Tab-separated table of C-alpha atoms in Angstrom:
chain	number	residue	atom	x	y	z
A	28	MET	CA	-43.268	34.466	-21.260
A	29	VAL	CA	-42.414	36.299	-18.083
A	30	VAL	CA	-39.747	38.933	-18.459
A	31	ASP	CA	-37.774	39.157	-15.305
A	32	ILE	CA	-36.581	42.719	-14.916
A	33	ASP	CA	-34.074	43.401	-12.281
A	34	GLU	CA	-33.692	47.093	-11.528
A	35	GLY	CA	-29.899	46.967	-11.506
A	36	ASN	CA	-29.854	45.040	-14.726
A	37	LEU	CA	-32.163	47.451	-16.479
A	38	LYS	CA	-30.093	50.417	-15.411
A	39	GLN	CA	-26.920	48.802	-16.633
A	40	GLY	CA	-28.458	47.826	-19.953
A	41	LEU	CA	-29.998	51.206	-20.598
A	42	LEU	CA	-26.998	53.201	-19.490
A	43	GLY	CA	-24.781	50.853	-21.492
A	44	LEU	CA	-26.807	51.542	-24.600
A	45	VAL	CA	-26.731	55.331	-24.052
A	46	VAL	CA	-22.982	55.389	-23.480
A	47	ALA	CA	-22.400	53.160	-26.522
A	48	LEU	CA	-24.386	55.630	-28.631
A	49	VAL	CA	-22.473	58.610	-27.243
A	50	GLU	CA	-19.242	56.800	-28.074
A	51	ILE	CA	-20.378	56.306	-31.625
A	52	ILE	CA	-21.282	59.987	-31.942
A	53	GLN	CA	-17.916	60.838	-30.478
A	54	GLU	CA	-16.169	58.761	-33.116
A	55	ALA	CA	-18.121	60.493	-35.836
A	56	LEU	CA	-17.001	63.831	-34.401
A	57	GLU	CA	-13.418	62.648	-34.318
A	58	HIS	CA	-13.681	61.600	-37.909
A	59	GLN	CA	-14.945	65.044	-38.852
A	60	ALA	CA	-12.167	66.621	-36.823
A	61	PHE	CA	-9.505	64.808	-38.884
A	62	ARG	CA	-11.028	65.797	-42.127
A	63	ARG	CA	-11.121	69.423	-41.126
A	64	MET	CA	-7.620	69.212	-39.750
A	65	GLU	CA	-6.278	67.637	-42.893
A	66	SER	CA	-8.106	69.911	-45.292
A	67	GLY	CA	-6.652	72.890	-43.446
A	68	ARG	CA	-10.029	74.264	-42.414
A	69	LEU	CA	-8.922	74.210	-38.800
A	70	ASN	CA	-5.779	75.941	-37.676
A	71	GLU	CA	-3.480	74.425	-35.124
A	72	LYS	CA	-5.047	76.234	-32.212
A	73	GLU	CA	-8.550	75.142	-33.146
A	74	THR	CA	-7.426	71.587	-33.719
A	75	GLU	CA	-5.806	71.532	-30.315
A	76	ARG	CA	-8.960	72.815	-28.669
A	77	LEU	CA	-11.131	70.305	-30.483
A	78	GLY	CA	-8.731	67.485	-29.649
A	79	ASN	CA	-8.764	68.464	-26.005
A	80	ALA	CA	-12.555	68.620	-25.901
A	81	LEU	CA	-12.874	65.185	-27.460
A	82	MET	CA	-10.282	63.807	-25.116
A	83	GLU	CA	-12.199	65.146	-22.128
A	84	LEU	CA	-15.371	63.565	-23.454
A	85	ASP	CA	-13.481	60.313	-23.815
A	86	GLU	CA	-12.249	60.503	-20.240
A	87	ALA	CA	-15.710	61.365	-18.962
A	88	LEU	CA	-17.200	58.365	-20.738
A	89	GLU	CA	-14.530	56.059	-19.358
A	90	HIS	CA	-15.271	57.412	-15.894
A	91	ILE	CA	-19.015	56.844	-16.268
A	92	LYS	CA	-18.411	53.332	-17.528
A	93	LYS	CA	-16.187	52.438	-14.615
A	94	GLU	CA	-18.335	54.087	-11.983
A	95	ASN	CA	-21.493	52.296	-13.104
A	96	ASP	CA	-19.822	49.028	-13.955
A	97	ILE	CA	-21.206	49.048	-17.477
A	98	GLU	CA	-18.005	48.375	-19.428
A	99	ASP	CA	-19.232	44.955	-20.499
A	100	ALA	CA	-22.701	46.221	-21.406
A	101	VAL	CA	-21.196	48.951	-23.628
A	102	LYS	CA	-18.769	46.525	-25.196
A	103	SER	CA	-21.501	44.093	-26.051
A	104	VAL	CA	-23.559	46.805	-27.790
A	105	ARG	CA	-20.502	47.997	-29.694
A	106	ASP	CA	-19.355	44.493	-30.676
A	107	GLY	CA	-22.808	43.661	-31.958
A	108	LEU	CA	-22.952	46.807	-34.081
A	109	ASP	CA	-19.373	46.347	-35.295
A	110	ARG	CA	-20.142	42.848	-36.430
A	111	VAL	CA	-23.168	43.993	-38.399
A	112	ALA	CA	-21.222	46.843	-39.985
A	113	ASP	CA	-18.237	44.630	-40.805
A	114	GLU	CA	-20.454	42.093	-42.459
A	115	VAL	CA	-22.228	44.742	-44.507
A	116	ILE	CA	-19.037	46.323	-45.805
A	117	GLY	CA	-17.066	43.056	-45.856
A	118	LYS	CA	-14.292	44.604	-43.832
A	119	MET	CA	-13.039	41.567	-42.011
A	120	ILE	CA	-10.843	38.528	-42.285
A	121	ASN	CA	-12.800	36.947	-44.982
A	122	PRO	CA	-11.824	34.560	-47.725
A	123	GLU	CA	-14.489	36.065	-49.960
A	124	ARG	CA	-12.260	39.100	-50.250
A	125	TRP	CA	-9.482	37.256	-51.995
A	126	GLU	CA	-11.184	34.160	-53.342
A	127	ASP	CA	-12.478	35.952	-56.428
A	128	GLU	CA	-8.982	37.241	-57.185
A	129	ILE	CA	-7.638	33.689	-57.072
A	130	ILE	CA	-10.329	32.317	-59.335
A	131	LYS	CA	-9.670	35.124	-61.777
A	132	ALA	CA	-5.921	34.534	-61.657
A	133	ASP	CA	-6.462	30.824	-62.309
A	134	LYS	CA	-8.598	31.579	-65.331
A	135	ASP	CA	-6.005	33.990	-66.686
A	136	SER	CA	-3.190	31.480	-66.301
A	137	THR	CA	-5.078	28.652	-67.932
A	138	GLY	CA	-6.210	30.960	-70.712
B	29	MET	CA	-15.609	15.962	-38.915
B	30	ALA	CA	-16.313	19.224	-37.227
B	31	ASP	CA	-19.689	19.875	-38.788
B	32	GLU	CA	-21.158	16.528	-37.956
B	33	LYS	CA	-23.933	18.158	-36.034
B	34	ASP	CA	-24.999	20.225	-39.015
B	35	THR	CA	-25.672	17.222	-41.160
B	36	ALA	CA	-27.677	15.456	-38.500
B	37	GLY	CA	-31.413	15.245	-38.817
B	38	LYS	CA	-31.441	16.341	-42.440
B	39	VAL	CA	-34.806	15.662	-43.991
B	40	MET	CA	-34.763	13.012	-46.634
B	41	HIS	CA	-35.616	14.247	-50.096
B	42	GLU	CA	-38.632	12.916	-51.863
B	43	GLU	CA	-38.047	10.597	-54.758
B	44	GLU	CA	-38.092	12.768	-57.869
B	45	THR	CA	-40.121	10.494	-60.065
B	46	SER	CA	-43.310	9.097	-58.666
B	47	VAL	CA	-42.518	5.455	-58.192
B	48	LYS	CA	-44.750	3.054	-56.382
B	49	ILE	CA	-44.953	3.766	-52.714
B	50	THR	CA	-42.723	1.451	-50.777
B	51	ASP	CA	-41.596	1.399	-47.166
B	52	GLU	CA	-38.329	-0.331	-47.916
B	53	GLY	CA	-35.110	1.617	-48.170
B	54	ARG	CA	-31.344	1.302	-48.303
B	55	TYR	CA	-29.230	3.521	-46.126
B	56	LEU	CA	-26.259	4.568	-48.276
B	57	TYR	CA	-22.855	5.045	-46.650
B	58	CYS	CA	-20.649	5.352	-49.679
B	59	VAL	CA	-19.896	4.165	-53.171
B	60	ALA	CA	-16.643	2.287	-53.785
B	61	SER	CA	-14.689	0.594	-56.523
B	62	SER	CA	-15.182	-3.135	-56.143
B	63	ASN	CA	-15.395	-6.267	-58.229
B	64	SER	CA	-17.186	-8.538	-55.817
B	65	ASN	CA	-19.980	-8.462	-53.253
B	66	GLU	CA	-18.828	-7.995	-49.711
B	67	ASN	CA	-20.468	-8.332	-46.340
B	68	PHE	CA	-19.193	-6.177	-43.493
B	69	ALA	CA	-21.137	-7.894	-40.691
B	70	ASP	CA	-23.266	-5.892	-38.233
B	71	ILE	CA	-21.189	-2.738	-38.047
B	72	GLY	CA	-23.774	-0.228	-39.278
B	73	ILE	CA	-26.082	2.228	-37.582
B	74	ASP	CA	-27.924	0.466	-34.714
B	75	ASP	CA	-25.829	-2.649	-35.488
B	76	SER	CA	-27.364	-3.072	-38.914
B	77	ASN	CA	-25.817	-5.541	-41.306
B	78	VAL	CA	-23.703	-3.669	-43.840
B	79	TYR	CA	-23.217	-5.164	-47.292
B	80	THR	CA	-22.532	-4.029	-50.834
B	81	ILE	CA	-24.716	-3.866	-53.905
B	82	LEU	CA	-22.595	-4.308	-57.002
B	83	TYR	CA	-23.016	-2.883	-60.468
B	84	ASN	CA	-20.157	-3.507	-62.902
B	85	ASP	CA	-17.081	-2.493	-60.961
B	86	ILE	CA	-18.695	-0.114	-58.503
B	87	ALA	CA	-20.559	-0.911	-55.323
B	88	ALA	CA	-22.915	0.880	-52.968
B	89	VAL	CA	-22.215	0.220	-49.288
B	90	VAL	CA	-25.620	0.012	-47.577
B	91	HIS	CA	-27.809	-1.456	-44.913
B	92	LYS	CA	-31.501	-2.310	-45.076
B	93	CYS	CA	-33.785	0.184	-43.390
B	94	PRO	CA	-37.303	1.586	-43.569
B	95	ALA	CA	-37.759	4.345	-46.160
B	96	LYS	CA	-37.710	7.149	-43.646
B	97	PRO	CA	-34.896	9.304	-42.294
B	98	TYR	CA	-33.129	8.635	-39.020
B	99	GLU	CA	-34.350	11.291	-36.641
B	100	SER	CA	-33.966	11.796	-32.938
B	101	LYS	CA	-34.087	14.697	-30.537
B	102	ASP	CA	-31.504	12.984	-28.389
B	103	GLU	CA	-28.122	14.386	-29.418
B	104	LYS	CA	-26.367	11.393	-27.919
B	105	ILE	CA	-28.227	8.975	-30.151
B	106	VAL	CA	-27.607	11.123	-33.243
B	107	GLY	CA	-23.943	11.331	-32.254
B	108	GLU	CA	-23.720	7.544	-32.137
B	109	TRP	CA	-25.397	7.207	-35.522
B	110	ILE	CA	-22.906	9.624	-37.013
B	111	LEU	CA	-20.003	7.746	-35.464
B	112	SER	CA	-21.322	4.492	-36.920
B	113	HIS	CA	-21.712	6.192	-40.288
B	114	GLN	CA	-18.123	7.375	-40.051
B	115	TYR	CA	-16.916	3.962	-38.921
B	116	VAL	CA	-18.510	2.159	-41.878
B	117	THR	CA	-17.011	4.738	-44.254
B	118	ASP	CA	-13.586	4.126	-42.693
B	119	GLU	CA	-13.932	0.339	-42.909
B	120	ALA	CA	-15.036	0.575	-46.529
B	121	THR	CA	-12.037	2.815	-47.248
B	122	LYS	CA	-9.737	0.195	-45.723
B	123	LYS	CA	-11.274	-2.481	-47.892
B	124	PHE	CA	-11.728	-0.669	-51.213
B	125	GLY	CA	-9.385	2.302	-51.124
B	126	THR	CA	-10.746	5.845	-51.230
B	127	VAL	CA	-14.542	5.780	-51.415
B	128	MET	CA	-17.074	8.338	-52.456
B	129	PRO	CA	-18.719	9.218	-49.146
B	130	PHE	CA	-22.326	10.245	-48.700
B	131	SER	CA	-23.658	12.426	-45.941
B	132	PHE	CA	-25.512	11.068	-42.928
B	133	ASP	CA	-29.130	10.080	-43.587
B	134	THR	CA	-28.841	9.436	-47.312
B	135	ILE	CA	-31.506	6.835	-48.027
B	136	ILE	CA	-32.439	5.337	-51.344
B	137	ILE	CA	-36.076	4.350	-51.410
B	138	GLY	CA	-36.601	0.814	-52.623
B	139	SER	CA	-34.816	-2.512	-52.569
B	140	ASP	CA	-31.411	-3.702	-53.815
B	141	GLU	CA	-32.814	-3.529	-57.340
B	142	GLU	CA	-33.513	0.215	-57.066
B	143	VAL	CA	-30.007	0.798	-55.746
B	144	LYS	CA	-28.563	-1.176	-58.646
B	145	GLU	CA	-30.672	0.895	-61.020
B	146	TRP	CA	-29.383	4.066	-59.379
B	147	LEU	CA	-25.764	2.882	-59.773
B	148	LYS	CA	-26.445	2.023	-63.396
B	149	GLU	CA	-27.956	5.420	-64.192
B	150	GLY	CA	-25.216	7.363	-62.458
B	151	TYR	CA	-22.454	4.973	-63.481
B	152	SER	CA	-20.255	7.280	-65.543
B	153	ALA	CA	-20.533	10.191	-63.107
B	154	LEU	CA	-19.858	7.938	-60.121
B	155	LYS	CA	-16.952	6.320	-61.906
B	156	ASP	CA	-15.438	9.731	-62.727
B	157	LYS	CA	-15.654	10.809	-59.111
B	158	LEU	CA	-14.102	7.579	-57.910
B	159	GLU	CA	-11.254	8.017	-60.374
B	160	LYS	CA	-10.759	11.557	-59.154
B	161	VAL	CA	-10.431	10.559	-55.494
B	162	LYS	CA	-8.463	7.351	-56.113
B	163	ASP	CA	-5.391	7.135	-53.835
B	164	LYS	CA	-6.266	10.505	-52.362
B	165	ALA	CA	-7.835	11.666	-49.144
B	166	GLU	CA	-9.318	14.831	-47.774
B	167	TYR	CA	-7.423	16.899	-45.238
B	168	THR	CA	-8.495	20.002	-43.401
B	169	VAL	CA	-6.038	22.842	-42.986
B	170	GLN	CA	-6.947	25.673	-40.659
B	171	ILE	CA	-4.554	28.487	-39.875
B	172	PHE	CA	-4.976	30.718	-36.842
B	173	SER	CA	-3.222	33.989	-36.262
B	174	ASP	CA	-1.966	35.524	-33.082
B	175	ARG	CA	-3.168	39.097	-32.867
B	176	THR	CA	-0.368	40.401	-30.674
B	177	ALA	CA	2.414	38.946	-32.823
B	178	ILE	CA	0.859	40.294	-36.025
B	179	MET	CA	0.333	43.726	-34.458
B	180	GLU	CA	3.970	43.821	-33.389
B	181	LYS	CA	5.088	43.002	-36.873
B	182	ILE	CA	2.834	45.644	-38.370
B	183	SER	CA	3.997	48.414	-36.095
B	184	GLU	CA	7.630	47.507	-36.785
B	185	ASN	CA	7.292	47.256	-40.542
B	186	ASN	CA	4.601	49.573	-41.810
B	187	PRO	CA	6.178	52.938	-42.765
B	188	ASP	CA	2.920	54.940	-42.490
B	189	ILE	CA	2.300	53.664	-38.993
B	190	LYS	CA	5.889	54.256	-37.933
B	191	LYS	CA	5.745	57.833	-39.218
B	192	LEU	CA	2.438	58.517	-37.527
B	193	LYS	CA	3.847	57.256	-34.247
B	194	GLU	CA	6.859	59.544	-34.551
B	195	ASP	CA	4.587	62.475	-35.417
B	196	ILE	CA	2.435	61.943	-32.360
B	197	LYS	CA	5.428	62.281	-30.041
B	198	THR	CA	6.066	65.834	-31.228
B	199	LYS	CA	2.470	67.073	-30.954
B	200	SER	CA	0.626	68.829	-28.179
B	201	LYS	CA	-1.959	66.971	-26.096
B	202	GLY	CA	-5.158	67.649	-28.043
B	203	MET	CA	-3.541	67.108	-31.413
B	204	ALA	CA	-1.835	63.930	-30.197
B	205	TYR	CA	-5.205	62.622	-29.040
B	206	LEU	CA	-6.695	63.042	-32.500
B	207	LEU	CA	-3.678	61.547	-34.213
B	208	ASN	CA	-3.762	58.594	-31.859
B	209	LYS	CA	-7.323	57.886	-32.919
B	210	LYS	CA	-6.184	58.052	-36.503
B	211	LEU	CA	-3.383	55.647	-35.707
B	212	GLU	CA	-5.815	53.166	-34.169
B	213	ALA	CA	-7.997	53.185	-37.270
B	214	LYS	CA	-5.002	52.836	-39.542
B	215	VAL	CA	-3.605	49.914	-37.564
B	216	LYS	CA	-6.959	48.141	-37.761
B	217	ASP	CA	-7.089	48.539	-41.539
B	218	VAL	CA	-3.530	47.371	-42.031
B	219	PHE	CA	-4.168	44.442	-39.690
B	220	ILE	CA	-7.108	43.177	-41.724
B	221	ASP	CA	-5.291	43.697	-45.027
B	222	THR	CA	-2.245	41.903	-43.694
B	223	LEU	CA	-4.220	38.871	-42.581
B	224	ASN	CA	-6.093	38.655	-45.856
B	225	ARG	CA	-2.805	38.864	-47.730
B	226	TYR	CA	-1.305	36.099	-45.612
B	227	ALA	CA	-4.373	33.949	-46.170
B	228	LYS	CA	-4.099	34.440	-49.908
B	229	ASP	CA	-0.385	33.604	-49.893
B	230	PHE	CA	-0.932	30.467	-47.831
B	231	HIS	CA	-3.631	29.377	-50.224
B	232	SER	CA	-1.441	29.800	-53.304
B	233	HIS	CA	1.414	27.991	-51.599
B	234	ILE	CA	-0.637	25.057	-50.302
B	235	LYS	CA	-2.398	24.707	-53.641
B	236	ASN	CA	0.848	23.435	-55.186
B	237	TYR	CA	0.885	20.390	-52.935
B	238	VAL	CA	-2.672	19.166	-53.384
B	239	GLU	CA	-4.839	17.876	-56.197
B	240	ASP	CA	-7.797	20.052	-55.382
B	241	ILE	CA	-8.536	22.711	-52.821
B	242	LYS	CA	-11.648	24.385	-51.458
B	243	VAL	CA	-11.815	27.567	-49.439
B	244	GLU	CA	-14.277	27.212	-46.579
B	245	SER	CA	-15.806	29.992	-44.532
B	246	THR	CA	-13.765	31.204	-41.599
B	247	LYS	CA	-16.900	32.327	-39.786
B	248	LYS	CA	-16.918	29.437	-37.364
B	249	PRO	CA	-15.927	28.952	-33.771
B	250	VAL	CA	-12.239	28.503	-33.043
B	251	PRO	CA	-11.451	25.206	-31.245
B	252	ASP	CA	-10.557	25.567	-27.564
B	253	LYS	CA	-6.888	24.861	-28.145
B	254	TRP	CA	-6.616	28.064	-30.202
B	255	LYS	CA	-9.020	30.217	-28.174
B	256	GLY	CA	-8.240	33.897	-28.529
B	257	LYS	CA	-6.732	33.442	-31.951
B	258	GLN	CA	-8.379	34.277	-35.185
B	259	MET	CA	-8.978	31.792	-37.966
B	260	ILE	CA	-7.670	33.347	-41.159
B	261	ILE	CA	-8.105	30.426	-43.509
B	262	ASP	CA	-9.960	27.129	-43.603
B	263	LEU	CA	-9.153	24.805	-46.483
B	264	SER	CA	-10.404	21.409	-47.546
B	265	CYS	CA	-7.602	19.751	-49.479
B	266	LEU	CA	-7.730	16.673	-51.655
B	267	ALA	CA	-4.213	15.333	-51.328
B	268	HIS	CA	-2.512	12.398	-52.970
B	269	LYS	CA	-1.369	9.858	-50.385
B	270	GLY	CA	2.208	10.117	-51.607
B	271	LYS	CA	2.234	13.882	-51.200
B	272	VAL	CA	0.790	14.265	-47.732
B	273	ASP	CA	4.212	14.299	-46.057
B	274	GLU	CA	5.292	17.187	-48.231
B	275	LEU	CA	2.125	19.074	-47.359
B	276	GLY	CA	2.767	18.345	-43.696
B	277	LYS	CA	6.255	19.779	-44.000
B	278	ILE	CA	5.194	23.113	-45.448
B	279	LEU	CA	2.478	23.382	-42.814
B	280	ASP	CA	5.125	22.739	-40.163
B	281	GLU	CA	7.086	25.661	-41.539
B	282	ILE	CA	4.055	27.915	-41.166
B	283	ASN	CA	3.362	26.547	-37.699
B	284	LYS	CA	6.890	27.450	-36.591
B	285	LYS	CA	6.243	31.155	-37.142
B	286	LYS	CA	5.174	32.803	-33.949
B	287	GLU	CA	2.328	34.647	-35.696
B	288	PHE	CA	0.541	31.472	-36.821
B	289	SER	CA	-0.722	28.113	-35.641
B	290	VAL	CA	-1.812	25.389	-38.005
B	291	ARG	CA	-4.427	22.727	-37.438
B	292	PHE	CA	-3.967	19.869	-39.874
B	293	THR	CA	-6.518	17.047	-39.670
B	294	GLY	CA	-7.278	13.952	-41.715
B	295	PRO	CA	-7.317	11.751	-43.611
B	296	TRP	CA	-11.044	12.019	-44.128
B	297	ALA	CA	-13.176	10.481	-46.807
B	298	PRO	CA	-13.297	13.118	-49.575
B	299	PHE	CA	-16.661	14.639	-48.620
B	300	SER	CA	-15.836	18.053	-50.067
B	301	PHE	CA	-14.783	16.767	-53.457
B	302	VAL	CA	-17.447	14.370	-54.626
B	303	GLY	CA	-19.961	17.039	-55.430
B	304	LYS	CA	-23.705	17.292	-55.309
B	305	GLU	CA	-24.380	16.220	-58.891
B	306	THR	CA	-24.010	12.544	-58.063
B	307	GLY	CA	-24.822	12.698	-54.387
B	308	GLY	CA	-28.072	14.617	-54.729
B	309	ARG	CA	-30.290	11.859	-56.012
B	310	LYS	CA	-31.733	9.962	-53.146
């Protein structure tokens, strides 16, 4: 099979992947920031600084995405990963989540 | 039905017991309650002659064919076969009342005698199934949700989300940014919980109007008419003919809400309710 690599395409794909990964790291950092904020390990000033830094990172990423026209490439990486994660943890609109409850309730009511 | 394609080209199962090798077969459309032999003329797959093989008061609706599955790489041809299969099932339903349908490409190896033998062996199970589906039909109920309408409702009604939104207004820029991210995550969680709760409520409500109900997977493409919406529930319902109007009415009520759209299709032959235990032997 011949793989047809177009330079523009490759750049978009690769950059899309990198930005998607940075976004994921950013979200992990944000998650940590909450926990520290809520546990009181960060005072208001520190929280503000951290929030600002993360916001700037967010803006920078948005800028990079727009400038390089890789919004779709990033989205497709993220959607793919989200789908895998959702399926693994069952966090989605999914009858399996409530079907068992119903079966159990039926059994209880019929004795 | 929607998954016609999935059942196409299924490989015929080998006869379980080793009977004498024969190249004769009977393509089985359905089993019906009947007291006499009937001939349906040439309405079957590839214009085959469709007739019934009777045992006691039940009959297999079949046509004569070689003992090998119908297979084709041409989707158009397979599509026509499936339509013919569906058509014969519909005609048999008109004639005999609700039938016990079989999936496409169910072939009994042997002659009329083997089919009769098969009816005889499975008689009580087949009879039970036919009793169960008598005067009933299968309907499909799919409910789709509108993301924007649900989101609106959530942000109006959920106290945690309302409070968080108020909080954010009073905070400085960096803090507000973090809280906004928290809000997004919270909204997503509440959204999924809300839809699952709705789905569960719809199921318990609809259940009261049908004889039997099966929850199907919602992991399937949404029809074009509802593109952009999310399927939250997909039910196969076995409904009594006299109760279908009532079911239709409650579905209308759901459909009137701006958050939901309902797709209600049928009547179908009761494919989802005749089980594998009688349909598996081929």
